[in-house]
Amino acid sequence: MHKIDVVREAGLTPITYYKIENGDPVRETTYAKIEPVLRWAVGSCLAVLGGDEPTLAEPMGASGVYYSPVTPGDLEHRVGQAVTNAAIAVTDLPAPQIRALKQAVVDELLGRGADKENRERQA
């Protein structure tokens, strides 16, 4: 999506959008206008200003309900860290085995997700 499209769809002026891009202060209601256009969850603009990544928010049909999709990068990082932490806490596995366990779990979950997407497309 081009900047001008975001400006128009959010009902902002180009000057206000420029302020947002530069990290200049704007009202939180301004962020609330732009976040849904970018398909970001509420509070994502402030998170980005703080150095974090935005949280994606995708519409779920025509119900008006949104969800935050899990990206492969999120899965690998978050699940991988959880597996690593658990393995360190409750086992005496050496580091190479912990890394292998983490990778096996992430690969399995990514594979199941790919299978689910394929089944949904076929349905």
Backbone as a printed PyTorch tensor [residue, N CA C, xyz], in Angstrom:
tensor([[[  0.8550,  -1.1760,   0.0000],
         [  0.0000,   0.0000,   0.0000],
         [  0.8990,   1.2370,   0.0000]],

        [[  0.6040,   2.1820,  -0.8560],
         [  1.3790,   3.4140,  -0.9400],
         [  0.9710,   4.3780,   0.1670]],

        [[  1.8820,   5.2730,   0.4930],
         [  1.6280,   6.2460,   1.5590],
         [  0.3470,   7.0310,   1.3200]],

        [[  0.1710,   7.4900,   0.1000],
         [ -1.0130,   8.3240,  -0.1820],
         [ -2.3010,   7.5320,   0.0060]],

        [[ -2.2570,   6.2230,  -0.2740],
         [ -3.4280,   5.3750,  -0.0490],
         [ -3.7370,   5.2610,   1.4360]],

        [[ -2.6900,   5.1270,   2.2490],
         [ -2.8680,   5.0530,   3.7000],
         [ -3.4400,   6.3740,   4.2110]],

        [[ -2.8940,   7.4820,   3.7250],
         [ -3.3680,   8.8120,   4.1330],
         [ -4.8520,   8.9680,   3.8220]],

        [[ -5.2310,   8.6080,   2.6210],
         [ -6.6360,   8.7660,   2.2120],
         [ -7.5600,   7.8580,   3.0070]],

        [[ -7.1800,   6.5790,   3.0860],
         [ -8.0620,   5.6190,   3.7600],
         [ -8.2030,   5.9120,   5.2500]],

        [[ -7.1450,   6.4310,   5.8640],
         [ -7.1990,   6.7470,   7.2960],
         [ -7.8200,   8.1150,   7.5590]],

        [[ -8.0150,   8.8980,   6.5090],
         [ -8.5850,  10.2300,   6.6870],
         [ -7.6150,  11.2050,   7.3260]],

        [[ -6.3390,  11.0520,   7.0140],
         [ -5.3090,  11.9330,   7.5590],
         [ -4.8840,  12.9510,   6.5170]],

        [[ -4.1840,  13.9680,   6.9770],
         [ -3.5540,  14.8880,   6.0430],
         [ -2.1350,  14.3790,   5.7850]],

        [[ -1.5570,  14.7350,   4.6480],
         [ -0.1690,  14.3350,   4.4020],
         [  0.7930,  14.8320,   5.4740]],

        [[  0.5190,  16.0030,   6.0190],
         [  1.3900,  16.5580,   7.0730],
         [  1.3440,  15.6700,   8.3190]],

        [[  0.1520,  15.2280,   8.6890],
         [  0.0190,  14.3580,   9.8600],
         [  0.7420,  13.0330,   9.6260]],

        [[  0.5950,  12.4770,   8.4360],
         [  1.2870,  11.2240,   8.1190],
         [  2.8010,  11.4240,   8.2000]],

        [[  3.2850,  12.5490,   7.7080],
         [  4.7090,  12.8700,   7.7730],
         [  5.1720,  12.9090,   9.2330]],

        [[  4.3530,  13.4910,  10.1080],
         [  4.6930,  13.5390,  11.5350],
         [  4.8120,  12.1250,  12.1050]],

        [[  3.8650,  11.2700,  11.7330],
         [  3.8840,   9.8890,  12.2300],
         [  5.1570,   9.1910,  11.7660]],

        [[  5.4840,   9.3330,  10.4890],
         [  6.6850,   8.6990,   9.9470],
         [  7.9500,   9.1610,  10.6560]],

        [[  7.9900,  10.4290,  11.0380],
         [  9.1730,  10.9840,  11.6880],
         [  9.1950,  10.7630,  13.1940]],

        [[  8.1240,  10.1540,  13.7220],
         [  8.0760,   9.9180,  15.1620],
         [  7.7200,  11.1500,  15.9620]],

        [[  7.2060,  12.1710,  15.2710],
         [  6.7690,  13.3700,  15.9800],
         [  5.4800,  13.0590,  16.7370]],

        [[  5.2290,  13.7500,  17.8400],
         [  4.0280,  13.4560,  18.6250],
         [  2.7420,  13.7930,  17.8650]],

        [[  1.8000,  12.8720,  17.9320],
         [  0.4390,  13.0810,  17.4320],
         [ -0.5060,  12.4840,  18.4680]],

        [[ -1.7810,  12.7940,  18.3370],
         [ -2.7620,  12.2500,  19.2810],
         [ -2.9210,  10.7400,  19.0900]],

        [[ -3.2350,  10.0480,  20.1760],
         [ -3.4540,   8.6030,  20.0740],
         [ -4.6370,   8.2790,  19.1750]],

        [[ -5.5800,   9.1920,  19.0660],
         [ -6.7080,   8.9630,  18.1520],
         [ -6.2370,   8.9360,  16.6970]],

        [[ -5.1360,   9.6300,  16.4200],
         [ -4.5620,   9.5830,  15.0750],
         [ -3.9930,   8.2020,  14.7980]],

        [[ -3.3070,   7.6430,  15.7830],
         [ -2.7980,   6.2730,  15.6280],
         [ -3.9590,   5.3030,  15.4280]],

        [[ -5.0520,   5.5490,  16.1390],
         [ -6.2190,   4.6730,  16.0390],
         [ -6.8320,   4.7100,  14.6340]],

        [[ -6.6260,   5.7870,  13.9150],
         [ -7.1290,   5.8710,  12.5360],
         [ -6.2410,   5.0890,  11.5660]],

        [[ -4.9560,   5.1140,  11.8140],
         [ -4.0240,   4.5240,  10.8560],
         [ -3.8040,   3.0230,  11.0870]],

        [[ -3.9090,   2.5650,  12.3260],
         [ -3.6320,   1.1540,  12.6240],
         [ -4.5270,   0.1830,  11.8520]],

        [[ -5.8360,   0.3880,  11.7940],
         [ -6.6480,  -0.5660,  11.0330],
         [ -6.3530,  -0.5490,   9.5280]],

        [[ -5.9660,   0.5980,   9.0090],
         [ -5.6270,   0.6930,   7.5900],
         [ -4.3820,  -0.1450,   7.2940]],

        [[ -3.4270,  -0.1190,   8.2110],
         [ -2.2010,  -0.9060,   8.0540],
         [ -2.3890,  -2.3680,   8.4820]],

        [[ -3.6030,  -2.6710,   8.9770],
         [ -3.9240,  -3.9960,   9.5280],
         [ -3.0200,  -4.3310,  10.7090]],

        [[ -2.8900,  -3.3350,  11.5730],
         [ -2.1440,  -3.4760,  12.8090],
         [ -3.1290,  -3.4730,  13.9640]],

        [[ -2.7860,  -4.1800,  15.0330],
         [ -3.5980,  -4.1860,  16.2460],
         [ -3.4640,  -2.8440,  16.9590]],

        [[ -4.4710,  -2.5370,  17.7630],
         [ -4.4550,  -1.3090,  18.5540],
         [ -3.1860,  -1.2760,  19.4100]],

        [[ -2.5180,  -0.1350,  19.4170],
         [ -1.2910,   0.0300,  20.1940],
         [ -0.0250,  -0.2590,  19.4120]],

        [[ -0.1610,  -0.7220,  18.1710],
         [  1.0240,  -1.0660,  17.3840],
         [  1.8700,   0.1470,  17.0230]],

        [[  1.2290,   1.2850,  16.7440],
         [  2.0090,   2.4840,  16.4210],
         [  2.9130,   2.8650,  17.5860]],

        [[  2.3670,   2.8260,  18.7900],
         [  3.1780,   3.1500,  19.9660],
         [  4.2850,   2.1240,  20.1690]],

        [[  3.9840,   0.8590,  19.8660],
         [  5.0080,  -0.1820,  19.9830],
         [  6.1520,   0.0840,  19.0080]],

        [[  5.8100,   0.4590,  17.7880],
         [  6.8320,   0.7530,  16.7780],
         [  7.6820,   1.9450,  17.2170]],

        [[  7.0370,   2.9680,  17.7660],
         [  7.7870,   4.1240,  18.2610],
         [  8.7460,   3.7270,  19.3840]],

        [[  8.3760,   2.6870,  20.1240],
         [  9.2340,   2.1950,  21.2030],
         [ 10.2810,   1.1980,  20.7440]],

        [[ 10.3410,   0.9460,  19.4290],
         [ 11.3600,   0.0460,  18.9060],
         [ 10.9020,  -1.3830,  18.6750]],

        [[  9.6290,  -1.6750,  18.9470],
         [  9.1030,  -3.0240,  18.7400],
         [  8.5070,  -3.1590,  17.3480]],

        [[  8.0370,  -4.3490,  17.0470],
         [  7.3690,  -4.6210,  15.7850],
         [  5.8600,  -4.4350,  15.9810]],

        [[  5.1360,  -4.0760,  14.9210],
         [  3.6740,  -4.0000,  15.0480],
         [  3.0870,  -5.4010,  15.1540]],

        [[  1.9130,  -5.4880,  15.7510],
         [  1.1700,  -6.7480,  15.8130],
         [  0.1390,  -6.7130,  14.6930]],

        [[  0.2210,  -7.6890,  13.8030],
         [ -0.7190,  -7.7380,  12.6810],
         [ -2.1070,  -8.1130,  13.1790]],

        [[ -3.1220,  -7.5680,  12.5380],
         [ -4.5110,  -7.8770,  12.8760],
         [ -5.2630,  -8.0920,  11.5680]],

        [[ -5.6500,  -9.3200,  11.3070],
         [ -6.3390,  -9.6750,  10.0630],
         [ -7.8300,  -9.8730,  10.3320]],

        [[ -8.6760,  -9.3910,   9.4250],
         [-10.1130,  -9.6140,   9.6090],
         [-10.4660, -11.0840,   9.4070]],

        [[-11.4240, -11.5550,  10.1890],
         [-11.8690, -12.9420,  10.1170],
         [-13.2640, -12.9450,   9.4990]],

        [[-13.3230, -12.9360,   8.1750],
         [-14.6130, -12.9030,   7.4950],
         [-15.2860, -11.5520,   7.6620]],

        [[-16.5880, -11.5580,   7.5330],
         [-17.3620, -10.3160,   7.6270],
         [-17.8900, -10.0710,   9.0370]],

        [[-17.4010, -10.8440,  10.0050],
         [-17.9290, -10.7820,  11.3690],
         [-17.4780,  -9.5450,  12.1410]],

        [[-16.4670,  -8.8410,  11.6380],
         [-15.9200,  -7.7140,  12.3850],
         [-14.9130,  -8.1420,  13.4300]],

        [[-14.6320,  -9.4380,  13.4870],
         [-13.6510,  -9.9750,  14.4340],
         [-12.2880, -10.0020,  13.7590]],

        [[-11.2670,  -9.6410,  14.5050],
         [ -9.9030,  -9.6570,  13.9960],
         [ -9.0870, -10.6610,  14.7900]],

        [[ -8.0560, -11.1950,  14.1590],
         [ -7.1240, -12.0840,  14.8470],
         [ -5.7220, -11.6910,  14.4370]],

        [[ -4.7720, -12.0990,  15.2290],
         [ -3.3750, -11.8190,  14.9300],
         [ -2.7290, -13.1010,  14.4330]],

        [[ -2.3930, -13.1450,  13.1500],
         [ -1.8080, -14.3680,  12.6110],
         [ -0.4140, -14.6190,  13.1840]],

        [[ -0.0850, -15.8790,  13.3240],
         [  1.2480, -16.2580,  13.7820],
         [  2.0970, -16.4760,  12.5450]],

        [[  3.1570, -15.7140,  12.4300],
         [  4.0450, -15.8620,  11.2850],
         [  5.0690, -16.9480,  11.5820]],

        [[  5.6610, -17.5410,  10.5620],
         [  6.7070, -18.5390,  10.8070],
         [  7.8430, -17.9940,  11.6680]],

        [[  8.1730, -16.7250,  11.4800],
         [  9.2320, -16.1210,  12.3000],
         [  8.8340, -16.0370,  13.7650]],

        [[  7.5550, -15.6630,  14.0250],
         [  7.0530, -15.6260,  15.4010],
         [  7.1230, -17.0130,  16.0180]],

        [[  6.6490, -17.9780,  15.2540],
         [  6.6050, -19.3540,  15.7510],
         [  7.9950, -19.8350,  16.1000]],

        [[  8.9170, -19.6300,  15.1880],
         [ 10.2750, -20.1160,  15.4290],
         [ 10.8810, -19.4570,  16.6550]],

        [[ 10.6810, -18.1580,  16.7890],
         [ 11.2740, -17.4460,  17.9170],
         [ 10.6010, -17.8160,  19.2430]],

        [[  9.2790, -17.6770,  19.3040],
         [  8.5750, -17.8630,  20.5750],
         [  8.5390, -19.3120,  21.0310]],

        [[  8.1810, -20.2050,  20.1230],
         [  8.1330, -21.6220,  20.4990],
         [  9.5510, -22.1300,  20.7520]],

        [[ 10.4630, -21.7190,  19.9000],
         [ 11.8520, -22.1350,  20.0890],
         [ 12.3910, -21.7190,  21.4390]],

        [[ 12.0840, -20.5030,  21.8490],
         [ 12.5540, -20.0270,  23.1610],
         [ 11.8890, -20.8050,  24.2940]],

        [[ 10.6020, -21.1090,  24.1420],
         [  9.8960, -21.8770,  25.1770],
         [ 10.4750, -23.2830,  25.3060]],

        [[ 10.7460, -23.9310,  24.1780],
         [ 11.3330, -25.2760,  24.2140],
         [ 12.7230, -25.2230,  24.8430]],

        [[ 13.5120, -24.2410,  24.4540],
         [ 14.8580, -24.0970,  25.0240],
         [ 14.7890, -23.8790,  26.5300]],

        [[ 13.9250, -22.9820,  26.9720],
         [ 13.8000, -22.7090,  28.4050],
         [ 13.3590, -23.9500,  29.1750]],

        [[ 12.3890, -24.6750,  28.6190],
         [ 11.9020, -25.8850,  29.2880],
         [ 12.9920, -26.9480,  29.3460]],

        [[ 13.7130, -27.1240,  28.2530],
         [ 14.7650, -28.1410,  28.2280],
         [ 15.8680, -27.8200,  29.2320]],

        [[ 16.2070, -26.5660,  29.3550],
         [ 17.2360, -26.1650,  30.3220],
         [ 16.7350, -26.3820,  31.7470]],

        [[ 15.4580, -26.0830,  31.9820],
         [ 14.9030, -26.1560,  33.3340],
         [ 14.7090, -27.5850,  33.8300]],

        [[ 14.3510, -28.5020,  32.9260],
         [ 13.9520, -29.8290,  33.4160],
         [ 14.7950, -30.9900,  32.8890]],

        [[ 15.8370, -30.6930,  32.1080],
         [ 16.6900, -31.7810,  31.6120],
         [ 18.1460, -31.4240,  31.8280]],

        [[ 18.9950, -32.3960,  31.5630],
         [ 20.4310, -32.1130,  31.5910],
         [ 21.0310, -32.3140,  30.1970]],

        [[ 20.1980, -32.0570,  29.1850],
         [ 20.6620, -32.1880,  27.8090],
         [ 21.7690, -31.1720,  27.5220]],

        [[ 22.7570, -31.5750,  26.7410],
         [ 23.7750, -30.6060,  26.3250],
         [ 23.2160, -29.6640,  25.2640]],

        [[ 23.8710, -28.5520,  25.0920],
         [ 23.3930, -27.5020,  24.1830],
         [ 23.0870, -28.0030,  22.7690]],

        [[ 23.9300, -28.8290,  22.1510],
         [ 23.5980, -29.2820,  20.7890],
         [ 22.2870, -30.0680,  20.7350]],

        [[ 21.9970, -30.8520,  21.7540],
         [ 20.7450, -31.6120,  21.7720],
         [ 19.5450, -30.6940,  22.0250]],

        [[ 19.7340, -29.6750,  22.8310],
         [ 18.6540, -28.7060,  23.0680],
         [ 18.3290, -27.9900,  21.7660]],

        [[ 19.3590, -27.5700,  21.0280],
         [ 19.1230, -26.9030,  19.7460],
         [ 18.4060, -27.8300,  18.7690]],

        [[ 18.8130, -29.1080,  18.7470],
         [ 18.1710, -30.0810,  17.8500],
         [ 16.7090, -30.2970,  18.2400]],

        [[ 16.4320, -30.3770,  19.5430],
         [ 15.0630, -30.5410,  20.0270],
         [ 14.2140, -29.3390,  19.6250]],

        [[ 14.7640, -28.1580,  19.8510],
         [ 14.0450, -26.9260,  19.4890],
         [ 13.7220, -26.9240,  17.9980]],

        [[ 14.6840, -27.2430,  17.1630],
         [ 14.4650, -27.2240,  15.7250],
         [ 13.4440, -28.2750,  15.3050]],

        [[ 13.4790, -29.4420,  15.9320],
         [ 12.5200, -30.5060,  15.6050],
         [ 11.0920, -30.0730,  15.9420]],

        [[ 10.9090, -29.4230,  17.0900],
         [  9.5740, -28.9580,  17.4860],
         [  9.0740, -27.8830,  16.5260]],

        [[  9.9260, -26.9190,  16.2140],
         [  9.5320, -25.8400,  15.2980],
         [  9.2040, -26.4110,  13.9220]],

        [[ 10.0390, -27.3200,  13.4170],
         [  9.7810, -27.9330,  12.1030],
         [  8.4530, -28.6830,  12.1030]],

        [[  8.1710, -29.3890,  13.1800],
         [  6.9150, -30.1410,  13.2750],
         [  5.7150, -29.1970,  13.2550]],

        [[  5.7840, -28.1220,  14.0210],
         [  4.6670, -27.1770,  14.0620],
         [  4.4940, -26.4540,  12.7270]],

        [[  5.5920, -26.0790,  12.1050],
         [  5.4950, -25.4350,  10.7980],
         [  4.9150, -26.4010,   9.7730]],

        [[  5.3050, -27.6580,   9.8360],
         [  4.7640, -28.6630,   8.9280],
         [  3.2840, -28.8700,   9.1230]],

        [[  2.8370, -28.8960,  10.3660],
         [  1.4000, -29.0470,  10.6360],
         [  0.6220, -27.8430,  10.1340]],

        [[  1.1970, -26.6630,  10.2750],
         [  0.5370, -25.4590,   9.7740],
         [  0.4050, -25.4930,   8.2670]],

        [[  1.4440, -25.9450,   7.5870],
         [  1.3930, -26.0440,   6.1280],
         [  0.3460, -27.0680,   5.7050]],

        [[  0.2630, -28.1940,   6.4360],
         [ -0.7480, -29.1950,   6.1210],
         [ -2.1470, -28.6360,   6.3120]],

        [[ -2.3470, -27.8580,   7.3800],
         [ -3.6670, -27.2780,   7.6500],
         [ -4.0550, -26.3160,   6.5290]],

        [[ -3.0910, -25.4640,   6.0990],
         [ -3.3880, -24.5280,   5.0110],
         [ -3.7700, -25.2730,   3.7410]],

        [[ -3.0720, -26.3590,   3.4400],
         [ -3.3770, -27.1310,   2.2400],
         [ -4.7660, -27.7500,   2.3460]],

        [[ -5.1330, -28.2840,   3.5240],
         [ -6.4600, -28.8680,   3.7040],
         [ -7.5510, -27.8270,   3.5520]],

        [[ -7.3100, -26.6190,   4.0910],
         [ -8.3050, -25.5480,   3.9960],
         [ -8.4970, -25.1010,   2.5580]],

        [[ -7.4260, -25.0740,   1.7740],
         [ -7.5330, -24.6750,   0.3650],
         [ -8.3170, -25.7080,  -0.4350]],

        [[ -8.1560, -26.9840,  -0.0770],
         [ -8.8230, -28.0520,  -0.7990],
         [-10.3050, -28.1320,  -0.4500]],

        [[-10.6700, -27.6400,   0.7240],
         [-12.0660, -27.7300,   1.1820],
         [-12.9670, -26.7490,   0.4710]]])
